[in-house]
């Protein structure tokens, strides 16, 4: 998946990097490699929420987002599009601190440029040059340098001169930066490489604001946190905008698309944090309409509520399952991403029931529903996806991999002990992955509370036995012991539960002894201070 993500990034932004090379003489390979590394293939929070692919700090036309870096809540530039980010990055490298090292280098000397940028203070990591060069050579990015050089020769122009540096960023770069779909005609409402995660589907459900009653859910809830929301088709018109966050759906946008038979589709995005369009605006597929959020009075956490309504030629309106609409535009646009709810692709049945003659074999292959995922496999899939924000990609940091395996294995044991149905197990896995927390009280009935959370990759155990409450970060040794127990196929579920309970009780005793010791030391110090004051 990582390689696919990188190639998709290269395909989408190579033209941006090449234009910067034409305008400023910076090797396209270097710019592209920096973008790949610093934006995590376009998936970093800054890239997704601010179009900032190079971590440039400050404000851009007064716009910025806050993020922690060297200091808490630093300002990072927020761009209208990725093309602006690439242009601004080039201007940064035009500063004298870098030019004194790279000013006389050839535009295809990517090794010299990487070393010069490092010497100018762009990065402090000792392996920065080898990292940049490794990405360039591993993905053959130097071919884009040669393409620019050959083009300049044909046109009789000089790279990095006024021949190319006239006016704003070209339409070709803007188009490359905005491209969101294979054919540019259709887009998902969120940028995803593999799948969108549905936390609540269309239809009857338990009311999240009042669990004692049921309600009809008119849309689908898609997991996301402060991400760019995209128009789904070309030639759309914004017909509704709500800036009032104190309504049920919070800040929202409605876009209308016409059909040849006189009917219309309306797509509505709710619970947004910010809106970038106004009523009457024309929008195209992949165009940013705003940022997701958690606004509104009927929401329990950050997500996108996405609704679709059909309007017949006679004006009759009807809410439809958004999965049916997404399946339609996915087939028309050649989009291979899935819409997964508890491990099942909600698009598959709609695609199978309404095949399009224009559909390619590769898209048809995506219609199959994968029903073979176990609850722990499903949760691991979510945690290692771009939705998690944890960066838990398979084959990555072995400690993070172990933490994720422990987390999913404990969840699987907990739902097994609780005798949940298969559907309940998958829902529990979804909830645990989305909330990054599992309730382990069923494994330790003598505890008032026991849960395990996963925030930055380190499992945090929270325990309350009635007399002591604490949060403890599991060590590598503790994770290994617990995982050895969970992975022992010779043990029954109940034996595993007792073994895990014993280890957790050991941690409780150790923590309680530590607290008692600390309290004793503090009491002794207080007594000594009291004596000194007499």
Short mmCIF file of C-alpha atoms in Angstrom, two decimals:
data_model
loop_
_atom_site.label_atom_id
_atom_site.label_comp_id
_atom_site.label_asym_id
_atom_site.label_seq_id
_atom_site.Cartn_x
_atom_site.Cartn_y
_atom_site.Cartn_z
CA UNK A 1 0.00 0.00 0.00
CA UNK A 2 2.88 2.37 0.81
CA UNK A 3 4.40 1.90 -2.66
CA UNK A 4 1.01 2.47 -4.31
CA UNK A 5 0.51 5.62 -2.25
CA UNK A 6 3.91 6.95 -3.28
CA UNK A 7 3.30 6.26 -6.96
CA UNK A 8 -0.08 7.95 -6.78
CA UNK A 9 1.59 10.98 -5.23
CA UNK A 10 4.23 11.02 -7.98
CA UNK A 11 1.61 10.71 -10.71
CA UNK A 12 -0.43 13.54 -9.24
CA UNK A 13 2.32 16.08 -8.44
CA UNK A 14 5.18 15.38 -10.89
CA UNK A 15 3.96 18.23 -13.12
CA UNK A 16 3.97 20.61 -10.14
CA UNK A 17 7.61 19.73 -9.42
CA UNK A 18 8.57 20.02 -13.10
CA UNK A 19 7.05 23.48 -13.36
CA UNK A 20 8.99 24.60 -10.30
CA UNK A 21 12.17 23.33 -11.98
CA UNK A 22 11.35 25.37 -15.10
CA UNK A 23 10.66 28.49 -13.05
CA UNK A 24 13.44 28.30 -10.44
CA UNK A 25 15.97 25.68 -11.58
CA UNK A 26 15.39 23.40 -8.58
CA UNK A 27 15.57 19.75 -9.73
CA UNK A 28 12.05 18.36 -10.02
CA UNK A 29 13.36 15.15 -8.47
CA UNK A 30 14.46 16.97 -5.30
CA UNK A 31 11.19 18.88 -4.91
CA UNK A 32 9.14 15.74 -5.50
CA UNK A 33 11.22 13.68 -3.04
CA UNK A 34 10.85 16.38 -0.38
CA UNK A 35 7.10 16.47 -0.95
CA UNK A 36 6.88 12.67 -0.64
CA UNK A 37 8.81 12.64 2.64
CA UNK A 38 7.41 15.75 4.29
CA UNK A 39 3.75 15.18 3.39
CA UNK A 40 3.83 11.39 3.96
CA UNK A 41 2.70 10.84 0.37
CA UNK A 42 0.12 13.59 0.75
CA UNK A 43 -1.47 11.98 3.83
CA UNK A 44 -0.05 14.14 6.62
CA UNK A 45 -2.46 16.29 8.59
CA UNK A 46 -0.90 19.48 7.20
CA UNK A 47 -1.21 18.20 3.64
CA UNK A 48 -4.83 17.12 4.06
CA UNK A 49 -6.10 20.14 6.01
CA UNK A 50 -3.90 22.97 4.75
CA UNK A 51 -2.53 21.79 1.35
CA UNK A 52 0.88 22.32 3.00
CA UNK A 53 3.22 19.63 1.62
CA UNK A 54 6.51 21.00 2.95
CA UNK A 55 5.75 22.05 6.53
CA UNK A 56 6.27 25.75 5.80
CA UNK A 57 5.49 27.87 8.86
CA UNK A 58 3.76 31.25 9.01
CA UNK A 59 0.66 32.58 7.25
CA UNK A 60 -0.40 32.55 3.59
CA UNK A 61 -2.65 35.47 2.71
CA UNK A 62 -3.57 35.54 6.39
CA UNK A 63 -4.52 31.84 6.51
CA UNK A 64 -2.87 29.31 8.81
CA UNK A 65 -3.47 26.21 10.91
CA UNK A 66 -2.06 25.40 14.34
CA UNK A 67 0.09 22.34 14.92
CA UNK A 68 2.72 21.18 17.38
CA UNK A 69 6.32 21.16 16.16
CA UNK A 70 9.30 22.70 17.94
CA UNK A 71 6.72 24.43 20.16
CA UNK A 72 3.03 23.77 20.86
CA UNK A 73 0.46 25.44 18.57
CA UNK A 74 2.80 26.85 15.96
CA UNK A 75 1.35 28.51 12.86
CA UNK A 76 1.71 26.68 9.55
CA UNK A 77 0.70 28.19 6.23
CA UNK A 78 -2.67 27.15 4.84
CA UNK A 79 -2.84 27.20 1.03
CA UNK A 80 -5.85 27.26 -1.27
CA UNK A 81 -4.31 24.49 -3.37
CA UNK A 82 -1.20 22.32 -3.52
CA UNK A 83 0.24 24.31 -6.43
CA UNK A 84 0.63 27.28 -4.08
CA UNK A 85 2.48 25.09 -1.60
CA UNK A 86 4.95 23.96 -4.28
CA UNK A 87 5.50 27.56 -5.45
CA UNK A 88 6.03 28.83 -1.90
CA UNK A 89 8.50 26.02 -1.19
CA UNK A 90 10.56 27.04 -4.24
CA UNK A 91 10.68 30.64 -3.01
CA UNK A 92 12.00 29.39 0.33
CA UNK A 93 14.88 27.62 -1.45
CA UNK A 94 15.70 30.82 -3.36
CA UNK A 95 16.98 32.38 -0.11
CA UNK A 96 20.69 33.23 -0.01
CA UNK A 97 21.34 30.69 2.77
CA UNK A 98 20.66 27.93 0.23
CA UNK A 99 21.74 29.65 -2.99
CA UNK A 100 25.32 30.05 -1.80
CA UNK A 101 25.55 26.25 -1.88
CA UNK A 102 23.40 25.44 -4.93
CA UNK A 103 23.53 28.59 -7.05
CA UNK A 104 26.13 27.20 -9.46
CA UNK A 105 24.80 23.64 -9.64
CA UNK A 106 23.25 22.10 -12.72
CA UNK A 107 19.46 21.62 -12.48
CA UNK A 108 19.91 17.86 -12.89
CA UNK A 109 22.54 17.52 -10.12
CA UNK A 110 20.07 16.17 -7.57
CA UNK A 111 22.81 14.85 -5.27
CA UNK A 112 24.52 18.24 -5.15
CA UNK A 113 21.20 20.00 -4.53
CA UNK A 114 20.28 17.63 -1.70
CA UNK A 115 23.67 18.24 -0.04
CA UNK A 116 23.44 22.01 -0.61
CA UNK A 117 19.98 22.30 0.89
CA UNK A 118 21.18 20.33 3.91
CA UNK A 119 24.24 22.60 4.25
CA UNK A 120 21.96 25.64 4.15
CA UNK A 121 20.12 24.40 7.22
CA UNK A 122 16.95 23.00 5.65
CA UNK A 123 17.14 19.85 7.79
CA UNK A 124 19.15 18.69 10.80
CA UNK A 125 18.87 14.92 10.33
CA UNK A 126 22.29 13.42 9.61
CA UNK A 127 20.88 11.07 6.99
CA UNK A 128 18.79 13.72 5.21
CA UNK A 129 20.87 13.70 2.01
CA UNK A 130 20.93 9.91 1.74
CA UNK A 131 17.17 9.82 2.43
CA UNK A 132 16.38 12.31 -0.36
CA UNK A 133 18.74 10.58 -2.81
CA UNK A 134 17.30 7.18 -1.83
CA UNK A 135 13.75 8.29 -2.66
CA UNK A 136 14.87 9.84 -5.96
CA UNK A 137 16.78 6.81 -7.13
CA UNK A 138 14.30 4.30 -5.73
CA UNK A 139 11.45 5.84 -7.73
CA UNK A 140 13.48 7.04 -10.74
CA UNK A 141 12.48 10.63 -10.08
CA UNK A 142 15.51 11.94 -11.98
CA UNK A 143 13.64 11.18 -15.20
CA UNK A 144 11.51 14.27 -14.58
CA UNK A 145 14.68 16.41 -14.45
CA UNK A 146 15.65 15.10 -17.89
CA UNK A 147 12.14 15.73 -19.25
CA UNK A 148 12.36 19.40 -18.24
CA UNK A 149 15.88 19.76 -19.67
CA UNK A 150 14.88 18.22 -22.99
CA UNK A 151 11.78 20.41 -23.20
CA UNK A 152 13.82 23.55 -22.51
CA UNK A 153 16.25 22.62 -25.30
CA UNK A 154 13.42 22.11 -27.78
CA UNK A 155 11.86 25.45 -26.87
CA UNK A 156 15.16 27.33 -26.73
CA UNK A 157 14.52 28.49 -23.17
CA UNK A 158 16.72 28.67 -20.10
CA UNK A 159 15.64 26.79 -16.98
CA UNK A 160 15.24 28.99 -13.91
CA UNK A 161 15.10 32.22 -15.89
CA UNK A 162 12.49 34.79 -16.85
CA UNK A 163 11.65 32.58 -19.82
CA UNK A 164 9.55 30.46 -17.48
CA UNK A 165 9.04 32.66 -14.43
CA UNK A 166 6.37 34.92 -15.85
CA UNK A 167 2.94 35.14 -14.28
CA UNK A 168 1.36 32.81 -11.79
CA UNK A 169 1.56 29.05 -11.56
CA UNK A 170 0.30 27.64 -14.85
CA UNK A 171 -3.04 25.99 -15.43
CA UNK A 172 -1.28 22.67 -15.95
CA UNK A 173 0.17 22.77 -12.45
CA UNK A 174 -3.13 23.86 -10.92
CA UNK A 175 -4.86 21.03 -12.74
CA UNK A 176 -2.25 18.50 -11.63
CA UNK A 177 -2.53 19.68 -8.03
CA UNK A 178 -6.31 19.45 -8.08
CA UNK A 179 -6.61 16.14 -9.89
CA UNK A 180 -8.56 13.75 -7.70
CA UNK A 181 -9.81 11.02 -10.01
CA UNK A 182 -8.47 8.82 -12.81
CA UNK A 183 -10.45 10.64 -15.49
CA UNK A 184 -11.13 13.93 -13.68
CA UNK A 185 -14.91 13.58 -14.00
CA UNK A 186 -15.79 12.07 -10.61
CA UNK A 187 -14.41 12.09 -7.10
CA UNK A 188 -15.06 10.61 -3.69
CA UNK A 189 -16.19 13.19 -1.09
CA UNK A 190 -12.91 12.46 0.74
CA UNK A 191 -9.47 11.62 -0.64
CA UNK A 192 -8.76 7.97 0.09
CA UNK A 193 -6.31 5.49 -1.42
CA UNK A 194 -8.03 2.27 -0.38
CA UNK A 195 -11.36 2.78 1.38
CA UNK A 196 -13.66 5.18 3.20
CA UNK A 197 -14.66 3.99 6.66
CA UNK A 198 -18.40 4.09 7.39
CA UNK A 199 -19.21 4.28 11.10
CA UNK A 200 -22.98 4.42 10.64
CA UNK A 201 -24.81 3.35 7.43
CA UNK A 202 -28.07 4.46 5.81
CA UNK A 203 -31.27 3.14 7.41
CA UNK A 204 -32.73 2.42 10.84
CA UNK A 205 -30.30 2.66 13.75
CA UNK A 206 -30.17 3.35 17.47
CA UNK A 207 -30.29 7.12 17.99
CA UNK A 208 -26.73 8.10 19.00
CA UNK A 209 -28.11 10.95 21.12
CA UNK A 210 -30.72 8.76 22.86
CA UNK A 211 -30.00 5.02 22.88
CA UNK A 212 -33.50 4.21 24.14
CA UNK A 213 -35.05 4.95 20.75
CA UNK A 214 -34.42 4.24 17.08
CA UNK A 215 -34.27 6.66 14.18
CA UNK A 216 -33.96 6.54 10.40
CA UNK A 217 -30.48 7.65 9.37
CA UNK A 218 -30.88 9.57 6.09
CA UNK A 219 -27.19 9.46 5.17
CA UNK A 220 -23.97 7.70 6.02
CA UNK A 221 -21.35 8.75 8.56
CA UNK A 222 -17.77 8.58 7.27
CA UNK A 223 -14.83 8.62 9.64
CA UNK A 224 -12.56 11.67 9.21
CA UNK A 225 -10.94 14.41 11.28
CA UNK A 226 -10.57 17.92 9.85
CA UNK A 227 -10.08 16.78 6.26
CA UNK A 228 -10.67 18.46 2.92
CA UNK A 229 -14.15 17.70 1.53
CA UNK A 230 -14.49 17.38 -2.23
CA UNK A 231 -17.20 17.89 -4.84
CA UNK A 232 -18.06 14.55 -6.46
CA UNK A 233 -18.90 15.52 -10.08
CA UNK A 234 -18.23 18.20 -12.67
CA UNK A 235 -20.68 21.01 -13.39
CA UNK A 236 -22.15 21.06 -9.91
CA UNK A 237 -23.89 24.08 -8.39
CA UNK A 238 -23.90 25.03 -4.70
CA UNK A 239 -27.57 25.38 -3.76
CA UNK A 240 -27.35 25.38 0.04
CA UNK A 241 -24.90 26.70 2.63
CA UNK A 242 -25.44 26.79 6.39
CA UNK A 243 -22.88 28.60 8.57
CA UNK A 244 -24.84 28.12 11.80
CA UNK A 245 -22.99 25.58 13.93
CA UNK A 246 -25.85 25.43 16.45
CA UNK A 247 -28.18 23.44 14.20
CA UNK A 248 -28.53 19.66 14.20
CA UNK A 249 -26.25 19.12 11.19
CA UNK A 250 -24.00 22.06 12.00
CA UNK A 251 -22.18 23.82 9.18
CA UNK A 252 -23.25 22.25 5.90
CA UNK A 253 -23.11 22.52 2.10
CA UNK A 254 -25.52 21.13 -0.53
CA UNK A 255 -24.44 20.68 -4.16
CA UNK A 256 -26.77 19.89 -7.07
CA UNK A 257 -25.88 17.93 -10.21
CA UNK A 258 -28.13 17.73 -13.28
CA UNK A 259 -28.86 14.52 -15.20
CA UNK A 260 -29.67 14.18 -18.92
CA UNK A 261 -33.22 12.95 -18.19
CA UNK A 262 -34.11 16.14 -16.33
CA UNK A 263 -33.62 14.70 -12.87
CA UNK A 264 -31.10 15.98 -10.32
CA UNK A 265 -28.91 14.67 -7.52
CA UNK A 266 -28.23 16.70 -4.39
CA UNK A 267 -25.30 15.83 -2.12
CA UNK A 268 -25.15 17.32 1.36
CA UNK A 269 -22.10 17.51 3.65
CA UNK A 270 -22.80 18.10 7.37
CA UNK A 271 -20.84 18.81 10.59
CA UNK A 272 -18.20 20.82 8.72
CA UNK A 273 -15.63 22.97 10.52
CA UNK A 274 -15.22 25.48 7.69
CA UNK A 275 -16.85 26.24 4.32
CA UNK A 276 -15.02 27.44 1.20
CA UNK A 277 -17.97 27.97 -1.18
CA UNK A 278 -21.11 30.09 -1.37
CA UNK A 279 -24.55 29.64 -2.88
CA UNK A 280 -24.44 29.91 -6.65
CA UNK A 281 -20.82 28.76 -7.00
CA UNK A 282 -20.03 26.27 -9.78
CA UNK A 283 -17.86 23.33 -8.67
CA UNK A 284 -16.09 20.44 -10.38
CA UNK A 285 -15.05 16.96 -9.28
CA UNK A 286 -12.28 17.00 -6.70
CA UNK A 287 -12.74 20.70 -5.90
CA UNK A 288 -12.44 21.64 -2.24
CA UNK A 289 -15.72 22.80 -0.73
CA UNK A 290 -14.61 22.97 2.90
CA UNK A 291 -13.17 21.00 5.82
CA UNK A 292 -14.86 18.29 7.89
CA UNK A 293 -15.35 18.76 11.59
CA UNK A 294 -17.68 18.21 14.53
CA UNK A 295 -20.09 21.16 14.37
CA UNK A 296 -23.79 20.82 15.18
CA UNK A 297 -25.95 19.75 18.09
CA UNK A 298 -26.46 16.16 16.89
CA UNK A 299 -22.94 14.79 16.76
CA UNK A 300 -20.88 12.62 19.09
CA UNK A 301 -17.48 13.13 17.44
CA UNK A 302 -15.65 14.30 14.31
CA UNK A 303 -17.04 12.78 11.09
CA UNK A 304 -18.70 13.58 7.78
CA UNK A 305 -22.45 13.01 7.51
CA UNK A 306 -23.05 12.60 3.77
CA UNK A 307 -26.59 12.61 2.35
CA UNK A 308 -27.84 12.13 -1.19
CA UNK A 309 -31.26 13.13 -2.48
CA UNK A 310 -32.78 12.56 -5.91
CA UNK A 311 -35.14 15.10 -7.48
CA UNK A 312 -37.25 13.68 -10.31
CA UNK A 313 -38.21 15.75 -13.37
CA UNK A 314 -41.63 16.37 -11.75
CA UNK A 315 -39.97 17.74 -8.59
CA UNK A 316 -40.46 14.66 -6.39
CA UNK A 317 -37.67 14.39 -3.81
CA UNK A 318 -36.37 11.20 -2.23
CA UNK A 319 -33.45 10.37 0.05
CA UNK A 320 -31.40 7.44 -1.25
CA UNK A 321 -28.59 5.38 0.20
CA UNK A 322 -25.39 7.38 -0.48
CA UNK A 323 -23.66 4.04 -1.10
CA UNK A 324 -25.79 3.63 -4.25
CA UNK A 325 -24.73 7.06 -5.49
CA UNK A 326 -21.04 6.49 -4.70
CA UNK A 327 -21.22 3.11 -6.45
CA UNK A 328 -22.60 4.85 -9.56
CA UNK A 329 -19.93 7.55 -9.76
CA UNK A 330 -17.23 5.01 -8.87
CA UNK A 331 -18.13 2.92 -11.89
CA UNK A 332 -18.42 5.95 -14.18
CA UNK A 333 -15.14 7.41 -12.94
CA UNK A 334 -13.13 4.20 -12.62
CA UNK A 335 -12.71 4.70 -8.86
CA UNK A 336 -11.52 1.51 -7.17
CA UNK A 337 -11.81 2.60 -3.52
CA UNK A 338 -14.27 0.75 -1.29
CA UNK A 339 -16.84 1.97 1.21
CA UNK A 340 -16.35 -0.34 4.20
CA UNK A 341 -18.72 -0.86 7.09
CA UNK A 342 -17.77 -3.54 9.63
CA UNK A 343 -15.51 -5.17 7.06
CA UNK A 344 -18.04 -5.27 4.19
CA UNK A 345 -17.99 -3.13 1.05
CA UNK A 346 -21.32 -1.27 0.84
CA UNK A 347 -20.69 -0.51 -2.84
CA UNK A 348 -20.40 -4.12 -4.00
CA UNK A 349 -24.09 -5.07 -4.09
CA UNK A 350 -25.04 -1.83 -5.89
CA UNK A 351 -22.28 -2.32 -8.48
CA UNK A 352 -23.29 -5.93 -9.05
CA UNK A 353 -26.97 -4.99 -9.44
CA UNK A 354 -26.25 -2.09 -11.80
CA UNK A 355 -23.21 -2.95 -13.93
CA UNK A 356 -22.11 -0.31 -16.43
CA UNK A 357 -20.90 -1.26 -19.89
CA UNK A 358 -18.08 1.26 -19.56
CA UNK A 359 -16.73 -0.42 -16.47
CA UNK A 360 -13.22 -1.80 -16.74
CA UNK A 361 -12.25 -5.31 -15.55
CA UNK A 362 -10.05 -3.83 -12.81
CA UNK A 363 -13.01 -1.97 -11.33
CA UNK A 364 -15.28 -5.01 -11.65
CA UNK A 365 -12.79 -7.01 -9.59
CA UNK A 366 -13.31 -4.56 -6.73
CA UNK A 367 -17.01 -5.52 -6.43
CA UNK A 368 -16.41 -8.64 -4.38
CA UNK A 369 -17.32 -8.39 -0.70
CA UNK A 370 -14.60 -9.55 1.65
CA UNK A 371 -16.49 -11.38 4.38
CA UNK A 372 -13.52 -13.38 5.62
CA UNK A 373 -12.08 -10.72 7.93
CA UNK A 374 -12.13 -11.60 11.62
CA UNK A 375 -12.88 -8.78 14.13
CA UNK A 376 -9.19 -8.38 15.03
CA UNK A 377 -8.15 -8.41 11.35
CA UNK A 378 -10.80 -5.79 10.59
CA UNK A 379 -9.63 -3.58 13.46
CA UNK A 380 -6.01 -3.94 12.34
CA UNK A 381 -7.09 -2.92 8.82
CA UNK A 382 -8.65 0.27 10.19
CA UNK A 383 -5.67 1.04 12.43
CA UNK A 384 -3.21 0.66 9.58
CA UNK A 385 -5.30 2.80 7.21
CA UNK A 386 -5.05 6.55 6.63
CA UNK A 387 -8.17 7.01 8.80
CA UNK A 388 -6.32 6.08 11.98
CA UNK A 389 -3.72 8.84 11.87
CA UNK A 390 -1.38 6.50 13.74
CA UNK A 391 0.91 5.60 10.88
CA UNK A 392 0.66 1.89 11.70
CA UNK A 393 1.58 0.56 8.30
CA UNK A 394 2.47 -3.14 8.06
CA UNK A 395 6.20 -3.76 8.04
CA UNK A 396 6.89 -0.45 9.82
CA UNK A 397 8.18 0.13 13.34
CA UNK A 398 8.26 -3.32 15.03
CA UNK A 399 7.29 -1.83 18.41
CA UNK A 400 4.22 -0.13 16.90
CA UNK A 401 3.39 -3.34 15.05
CA UNK A 402 3.56 -5.26 18.35
CA UNK A 403 1.39 -2.67 20.10
CA UNK A 404 -1.24 -2.89 17.35
CA UNK A 405 -1.24 -6.70 17.44
CA UNK A 406 -1.63 -6.66 21.23
CA UNK A 407 -4.47 -4.14 20.99
CA UNK A 408 -6.41 -6.15 18.41
CA UNK A 409 -5.79 -9.50 20.15
CA UNK A 410 -7.08 -8.20 23.48
CA UNK A 411 -10.17 -6.80 21.79
CA UNK A 412 -10.84 -10.16 20.10
CA UNK A 413 -10.54 -11.98 23.44
CA UNK A 414 -12.81 -9.46 25.18
CA UNK A 415 -15.64 -9.82 22.63
CA UNK A 416 -15.24 -13.61 22.69
CA UNK A 417 -15.59 -13.70 26.48
CA UNK A 418 -18.67 -11.45 26.18
CA UNK A 419 -20.32 -13.99 23.80
CA UNK A 420 -21.18 -11.26 21.28
CA UNK A 421 -22.71 -12.12 17.91
CA UNK A 422 -20.54 -11.86 14.79
CA UNK A 423 -22.17 -8.56 13.86
CA UNK A 424 -21.66 -7.23 17.39
CA UNK A 425 -18.01 -8.31 17.31
CA UNK A 426 -17.37 -6.44 14.07
CA UNK A 427 -19.14 -3.34 15.42
CA UNK A 428 -17.07 -3.55 18.62
CA UNK A 429 -13.93 -3.75 16.48
CA UNK A 430 -15.00 -0.67 14.51
CA UNK A 431 -15.77 1.30 17.68
CA UNK A 432 -12.48 0.27 19.29
CA UNK A 433 -10.46 1.28 16.23
CA UNK A 434 -12.26 4.61 15.79
CA UNK A 435 -12.05 5.49 19.49
CA UNK A 436 -8.62 3.81 19.86
CA UNK A 437 -9.79 2.28 23.12
CA UNK A 438 -11.05 -1.11 24.26
CA UNK A 439 -12.93 -1.97 27.45
CA UNK A 440 -11.17 -4.84 29.25
CA UNK A 441 -13.50 -4.96 32.24
CA UNK A 442 -14.98 -8.26 31.02
CA UNK A 443 -11.50 -9.79 31.30
CA UNK A 444 -11.00 -8.45 34.82
CA UNK A 445 -14.40 -8.53 36.56
CA UNK A 446 -12.81 -7.61 39.92
CA UNK A 447 -11.85 -4.21 38.52
CA UNK A 448 -14.13 -1.20 38.70
CA UNK A 449 -12.67 -0.06 35.36
CA UNK A 450 -10.01 -1.37 33.03
CA UNK A 451 -9.33 -0.15 29.49
CA UNK A 452 -6.51 -0.02 26.98
CA UNK A 453 -6.04 2.97 24.67
CA UNK A 454 -3.76 3.54 21.72
CA UNK A 455 -2.88 7.18 21.12
CA UNK A 456 0.55 7.54 19.54
CA UNK A 457 1.32 3.85 19.18
CA UNK A 458 2.05 3.19 22.85
CA UNK A 459 -0.66 1.17 24.67
CA UNK A 460 -1.90 2.98 27.78
CA UNK A 461 -3.55 0.84 30.46
CA UNK A 462 -6.11 2.66 32.65
CA UNK A 463 -7.10 0.79 35.82
CA UNK A 464 -9.44 1.56 38.74
CA UNK A 465 -9.80 -1.18 41.36
CA UNK A 466 -11.76 0.96 43.81
CA UNK A 467 -8.77 1.99 45.90
CA UNK A 468 -6.29 3.13 43.30
CA UNK A 469 -6.70 4.60 39.83
CA UNK A 470 -3.79 5.08 37.44
CA UNK A 471 -2.68 5.08 33.81
CA UNK A 472 0.32 2.98 32.91
CA UNK A 473 2.19 2.81 29.59
CA UNK A 474 2.94 -0.83 28.87
CA UNK A 475 6.62 -1.60 28.45
CA UNK A 476 7.94 -3.73 25.59
CA UNK A 477 8.52 -6.58 28.05
CA UNK A 478 4.94 -6.39 29.36
CA UNK A 479 3.55 -6.30 25.82
CA UNK A 480 5.64 -9.33 24.88
CA UNK A 481 4.43 -11.37 27.90
CA UNK A 482 0.77 -10.55 27.25
CA UNK A 483 1.08 -11.26 23.53
CA UNK A 484 2.77 -14.61 24.18
CA UNK A 485 -0.25 -15.58 26.27
CA UNK A 486 -2.76 -14.36 23.68
CA UNK A 487 -0.92 -16.17 20.89
CA UNK A 488 -0.74 -19.50 22.72
CA UNK A 489 -3.18 -21.78 20.90
CA UNK A 490 -2.90 -24.42 23.64
CA UNK A 491 -4.73 -22.15 26.09
CA UNK A 492 -8.50 -21.77 26.22
CA UNK A 493 -10.09 -18.32 26.15
CA UNK A 494 -10.78 -18.54 29.88
CA UNK A 495 -7.17 -19.52 30.61
CA UNK A 496 -5.98 -16.59 28.55
CA UNK A 497 -8.34 -14.30 30.46
CA UNK A 498 -7.02 -15.50 33.83
CA UNK A 499 -3.42 -15.11 32.68
CA UNK A 500 -4.00 -11.56 31.40
CA UNK A 501 -5.85 -10.71 34.62
CA UNK A 502 -2.89 -11.99 36.65
CA UNK A 503 -0.44 -9.82 34.71
CA UNK A 504 -2.65 -6.73 35.04
CA UNK A 505 -3.07 -7.39 38.78
CA UNK A 506 0.71 -7.55 39.03
CA UNK A 507 0.95 -4.13 37.40
CA UNK A 508 -1.69 -2.83 39.85
CA UNK A 509 0.23 -4.12 42.88
CA UNK A 510 3.48 -2.61 41.58
CA UNK A 511 1.77 0.70 40.89
CA UNK A 512 0.12 0.73 44.32
CA UNK A 513 3.43 0.00 46.06
CA UNK A 514 5.03 2.84 44.09
CA UNK A 515 2.26 5.23 45.10
CA UNK A 516 2.48 4.17 48.75
CA UNK A 517 6.23 4.71 48.69
CA UNK A 518 5.86 8.13 47.10
CA UNK A 519 3.20 9.12 49.63
CA UNK A 520 5.50 7.99 52.44
CA UNK A 521 8.38 10.06 51.10
CA UNK A 522 6.13 13.12 50.75
CA UNK A 523 4.81 12.65 54.31
CA UNK A 524 8.35 12.39 55.68
CA UNK A 525 9.37 15.54 53.83
CA UNK A 526 6.34 17.39 55.21
CA UNK A 527 7.28 16.34 58.75
CA UNK A 528 10.86 17.52 58.27
CA UNK A 529 9.66 20.87 56.94
CA UNK A 530 7.31 21.24 59.91
CA UNK A 531 10.18 20.59 62.34
CA UNK A 532 12.39 23.14 60.59
CA UNK A 533 9.69 25.80 60.88
CA UNK A 534 9.48 25.39 64.68
#
